[in-house]
Tab-separated table of C-alpha atoms in Angstrom:
chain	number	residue	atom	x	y	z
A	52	UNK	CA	0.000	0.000	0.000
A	53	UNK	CA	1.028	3.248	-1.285
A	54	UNK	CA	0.738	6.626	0.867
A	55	UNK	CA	-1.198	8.940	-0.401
A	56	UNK	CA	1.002	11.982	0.542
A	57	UNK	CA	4.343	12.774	-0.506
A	58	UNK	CA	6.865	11.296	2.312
A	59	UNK	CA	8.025	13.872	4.585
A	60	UNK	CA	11.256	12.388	5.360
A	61	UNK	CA	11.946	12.631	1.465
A	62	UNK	CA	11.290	16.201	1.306
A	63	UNK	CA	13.590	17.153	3.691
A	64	UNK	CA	17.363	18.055	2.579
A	65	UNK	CA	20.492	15.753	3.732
A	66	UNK	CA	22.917	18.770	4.460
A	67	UNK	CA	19.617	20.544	6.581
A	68	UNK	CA	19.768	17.888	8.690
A	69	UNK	CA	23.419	17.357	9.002
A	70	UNK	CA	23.534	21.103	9.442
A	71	UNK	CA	20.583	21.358	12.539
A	72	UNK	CA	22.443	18.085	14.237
A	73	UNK	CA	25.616	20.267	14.131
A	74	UNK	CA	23.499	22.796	15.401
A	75	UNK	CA	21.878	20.926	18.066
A	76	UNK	CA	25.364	19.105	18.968
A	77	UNK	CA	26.975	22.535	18.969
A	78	UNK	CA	24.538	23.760	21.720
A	79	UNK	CA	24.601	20.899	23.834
A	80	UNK	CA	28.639	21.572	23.786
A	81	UNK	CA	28.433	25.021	24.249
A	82	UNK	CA	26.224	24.364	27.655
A	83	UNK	CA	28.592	21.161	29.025
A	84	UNK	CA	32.000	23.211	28.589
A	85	UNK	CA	31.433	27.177	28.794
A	86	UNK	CA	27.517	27.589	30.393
A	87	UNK	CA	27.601	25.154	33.331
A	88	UNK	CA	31.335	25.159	34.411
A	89	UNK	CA	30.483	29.077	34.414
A	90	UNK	CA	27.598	28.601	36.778
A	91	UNK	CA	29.223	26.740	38.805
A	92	UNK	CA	32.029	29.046	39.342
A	93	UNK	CA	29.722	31.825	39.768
A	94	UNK	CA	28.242	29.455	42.290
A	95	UNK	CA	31.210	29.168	44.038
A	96	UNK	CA	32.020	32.973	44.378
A	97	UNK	CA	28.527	33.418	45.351
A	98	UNK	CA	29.439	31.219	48.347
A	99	UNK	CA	32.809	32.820	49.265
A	100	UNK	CA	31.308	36.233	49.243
A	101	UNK	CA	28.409	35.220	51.286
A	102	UNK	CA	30.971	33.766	54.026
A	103	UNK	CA	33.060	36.673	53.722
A	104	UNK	CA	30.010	38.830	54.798
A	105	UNK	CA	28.929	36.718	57.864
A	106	UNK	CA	32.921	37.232	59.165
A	107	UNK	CA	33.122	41.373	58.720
A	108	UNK	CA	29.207	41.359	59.963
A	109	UNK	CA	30.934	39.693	63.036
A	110	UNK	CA	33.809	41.534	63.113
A	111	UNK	CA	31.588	45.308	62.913
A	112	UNK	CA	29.774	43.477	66.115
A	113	UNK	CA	32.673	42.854	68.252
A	114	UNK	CA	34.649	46.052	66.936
A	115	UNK	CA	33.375	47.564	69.899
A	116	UNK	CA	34.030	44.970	72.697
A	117	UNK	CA	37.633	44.576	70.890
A	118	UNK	CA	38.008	48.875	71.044
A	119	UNK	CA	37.704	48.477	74.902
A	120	UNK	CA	39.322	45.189	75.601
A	121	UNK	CA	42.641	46.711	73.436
A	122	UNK	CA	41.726	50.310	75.953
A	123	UNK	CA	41.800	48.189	79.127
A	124	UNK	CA	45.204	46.662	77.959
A	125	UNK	CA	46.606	50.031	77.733
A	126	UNK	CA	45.634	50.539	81.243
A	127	UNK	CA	48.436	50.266	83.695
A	128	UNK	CA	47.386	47.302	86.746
A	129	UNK	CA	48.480	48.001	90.227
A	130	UNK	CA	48.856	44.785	91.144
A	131	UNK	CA	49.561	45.666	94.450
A	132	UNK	CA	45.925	46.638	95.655
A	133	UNK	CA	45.603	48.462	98.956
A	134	UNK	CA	43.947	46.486	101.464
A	135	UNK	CA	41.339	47.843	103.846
A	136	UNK	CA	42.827	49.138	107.226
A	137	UNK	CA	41.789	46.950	110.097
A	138	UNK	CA	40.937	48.062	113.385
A	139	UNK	CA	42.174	46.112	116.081
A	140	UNK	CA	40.021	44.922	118.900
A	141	UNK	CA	40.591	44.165	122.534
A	142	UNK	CA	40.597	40.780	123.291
A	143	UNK	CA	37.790	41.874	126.407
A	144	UNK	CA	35.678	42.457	123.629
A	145	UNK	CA	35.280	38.724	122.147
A	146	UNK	CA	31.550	38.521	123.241
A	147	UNK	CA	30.626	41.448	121.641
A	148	UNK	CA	32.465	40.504	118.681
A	149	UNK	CA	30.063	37.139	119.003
A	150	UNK	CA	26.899	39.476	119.376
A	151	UNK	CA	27.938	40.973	116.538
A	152	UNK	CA	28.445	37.987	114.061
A	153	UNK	CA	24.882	36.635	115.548
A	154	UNK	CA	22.724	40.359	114.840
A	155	UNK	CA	24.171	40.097	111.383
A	156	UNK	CA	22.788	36.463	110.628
A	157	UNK	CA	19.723	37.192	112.349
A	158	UNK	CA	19.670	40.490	109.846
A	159	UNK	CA	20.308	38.254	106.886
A	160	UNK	CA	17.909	35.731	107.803
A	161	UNK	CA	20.327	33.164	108.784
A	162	UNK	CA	19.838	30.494	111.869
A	163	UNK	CA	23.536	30.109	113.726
A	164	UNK	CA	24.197	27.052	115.057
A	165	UNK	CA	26.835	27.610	116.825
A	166	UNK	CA	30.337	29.543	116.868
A	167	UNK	CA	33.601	28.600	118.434
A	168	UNK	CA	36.302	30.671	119.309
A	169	UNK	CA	39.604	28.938	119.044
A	170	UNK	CA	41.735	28.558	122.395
A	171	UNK	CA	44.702	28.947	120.523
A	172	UNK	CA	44.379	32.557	119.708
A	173	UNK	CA	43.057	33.405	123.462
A	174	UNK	CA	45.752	31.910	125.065
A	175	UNK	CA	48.874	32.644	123.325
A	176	UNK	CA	50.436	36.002	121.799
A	177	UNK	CA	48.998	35.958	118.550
A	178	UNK	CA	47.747	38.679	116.707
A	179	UNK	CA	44.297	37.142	115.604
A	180	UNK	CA	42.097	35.175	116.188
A	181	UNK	CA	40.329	32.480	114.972
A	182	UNK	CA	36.063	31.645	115.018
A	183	UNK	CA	34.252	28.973	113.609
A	184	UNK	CA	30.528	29.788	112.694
A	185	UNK	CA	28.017	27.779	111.451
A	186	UNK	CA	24.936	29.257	109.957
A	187	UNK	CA	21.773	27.268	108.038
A	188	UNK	CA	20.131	29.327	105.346
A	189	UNK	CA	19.832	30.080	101.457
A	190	UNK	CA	22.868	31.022	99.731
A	191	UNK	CA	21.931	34.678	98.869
A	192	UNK	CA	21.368	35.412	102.121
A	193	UNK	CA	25.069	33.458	103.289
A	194	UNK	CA	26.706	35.817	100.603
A	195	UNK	CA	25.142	38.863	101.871
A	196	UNK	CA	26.329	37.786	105.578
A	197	UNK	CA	30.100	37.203	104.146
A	198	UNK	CA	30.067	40.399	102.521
A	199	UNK	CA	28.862	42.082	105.892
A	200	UNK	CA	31.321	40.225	108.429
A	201	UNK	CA	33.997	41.092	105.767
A	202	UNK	CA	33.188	44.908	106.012
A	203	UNK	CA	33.731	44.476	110.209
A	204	UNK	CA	36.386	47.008	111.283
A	205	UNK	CA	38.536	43.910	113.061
A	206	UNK	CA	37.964	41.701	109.832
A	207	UNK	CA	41.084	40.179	109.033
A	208	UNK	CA	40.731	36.819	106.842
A	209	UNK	CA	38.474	33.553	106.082
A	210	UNK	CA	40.392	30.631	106.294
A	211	UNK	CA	37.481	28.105	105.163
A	212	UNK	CA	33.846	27.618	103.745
A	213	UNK	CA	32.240	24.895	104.381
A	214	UNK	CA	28.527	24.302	102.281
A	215	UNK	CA	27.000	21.002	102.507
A	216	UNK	CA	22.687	20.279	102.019
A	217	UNK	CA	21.231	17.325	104.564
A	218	UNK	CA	18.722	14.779	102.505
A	219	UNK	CA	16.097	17.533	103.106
A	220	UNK	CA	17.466	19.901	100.652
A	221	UNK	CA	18.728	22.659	103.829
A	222	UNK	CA	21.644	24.102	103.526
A	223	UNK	CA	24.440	24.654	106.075
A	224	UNK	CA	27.296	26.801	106.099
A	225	UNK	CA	30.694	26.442	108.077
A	226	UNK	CA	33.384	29.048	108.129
A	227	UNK	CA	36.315	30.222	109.618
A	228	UNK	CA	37.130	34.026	110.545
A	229	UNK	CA	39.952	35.639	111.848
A	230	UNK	CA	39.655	38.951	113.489
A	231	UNK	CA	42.517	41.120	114.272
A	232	UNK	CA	43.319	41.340	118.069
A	233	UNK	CA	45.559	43.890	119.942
A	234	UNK	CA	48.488	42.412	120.737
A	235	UNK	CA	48.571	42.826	124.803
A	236	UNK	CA	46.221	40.788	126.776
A	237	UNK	CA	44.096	42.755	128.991
């Protein structure tokens, strides 16, 4: 059987075709070795500049913090720091000193236990003495009661802190301060 219409594969010229596959194949070329090796560098760049922004973005936001960390170096440190003058306090006057470390618990909330002066710095010539107290309370209120027994005029140092919590959760405090003494017995 014969088709009725001239064959359209006939019509059409050899060298067209040869010529639109060149075509075609040149395209595809073009795309593999110039279009998409392009994109992908641009890609690439894209990336790198993107990076590059983040790091000055978080260099501008410490440029500040840097300015005065580079002023503080230029600050001269005394390392040498003054300490507060301490007032010496007759050894007649332990009790009172007791009193004293007791109002200032009961001012910070705190429940003493019990304190204990040390023999050692009754007895002999020393200079100081030393005073165990032991307080039960919330921490806050233990750091507000250090920072008030260490502004006493006859405050001299803290030798230890004790913190340990019983199975109910309360905590208890032991420390030991020295107080300046004068140095003759009276």
């Amino acid at each position: 059987m014969k088709s009725k219409g001239p064959d359209f594969w006939e019509k059409i010229p050899v060298p067209a075709v040869i010529l639109g596959g060149i075509f075609v194949l040149g395209c595809v070329l073009y795309a593999g070795f110039m279009v998409y090796p392009s994109y992908q560098a641009y890609s690439q760049t894209r990336q790198a500049i993107d990076e590059k922004k983040e790091v000055l973005e978080n260099k501008r936001q410490m440029a500040a913090t840097y300015a005065r960390a580079r002023q503080m170096t230029q600050t001269p440190f005394d390392t040498h720091l003054p300490l507060p003058e301490t007032v010496s306090l007759p050894r007649t006057n332990l009790i009172a000193v007791t009193r004293q470390l007791t109002r200032i618990a009961g001012s910070h909330q705190l429940d003493i236990l019990g304190h204990t002066v040390h023999i050692n710095g009754v007895t002999d010539q020393s200079r100081s003495i030393a005073m165990t107290v032991q307080l039960q309370g919330g921490w806050n209120k233990f750091r507000a009661y250090l920072v008030d027994v260490m502004a006493l005029d006859s405050f001299n140092a803290m030798d230890g802190l004790h913190i340990y919590t019983d199975d109910a959760g309360t905590r208890y405090y032991t420390i030991d301060i020295r107080l300046w003494l004068e140095a003759q017995t009276s």
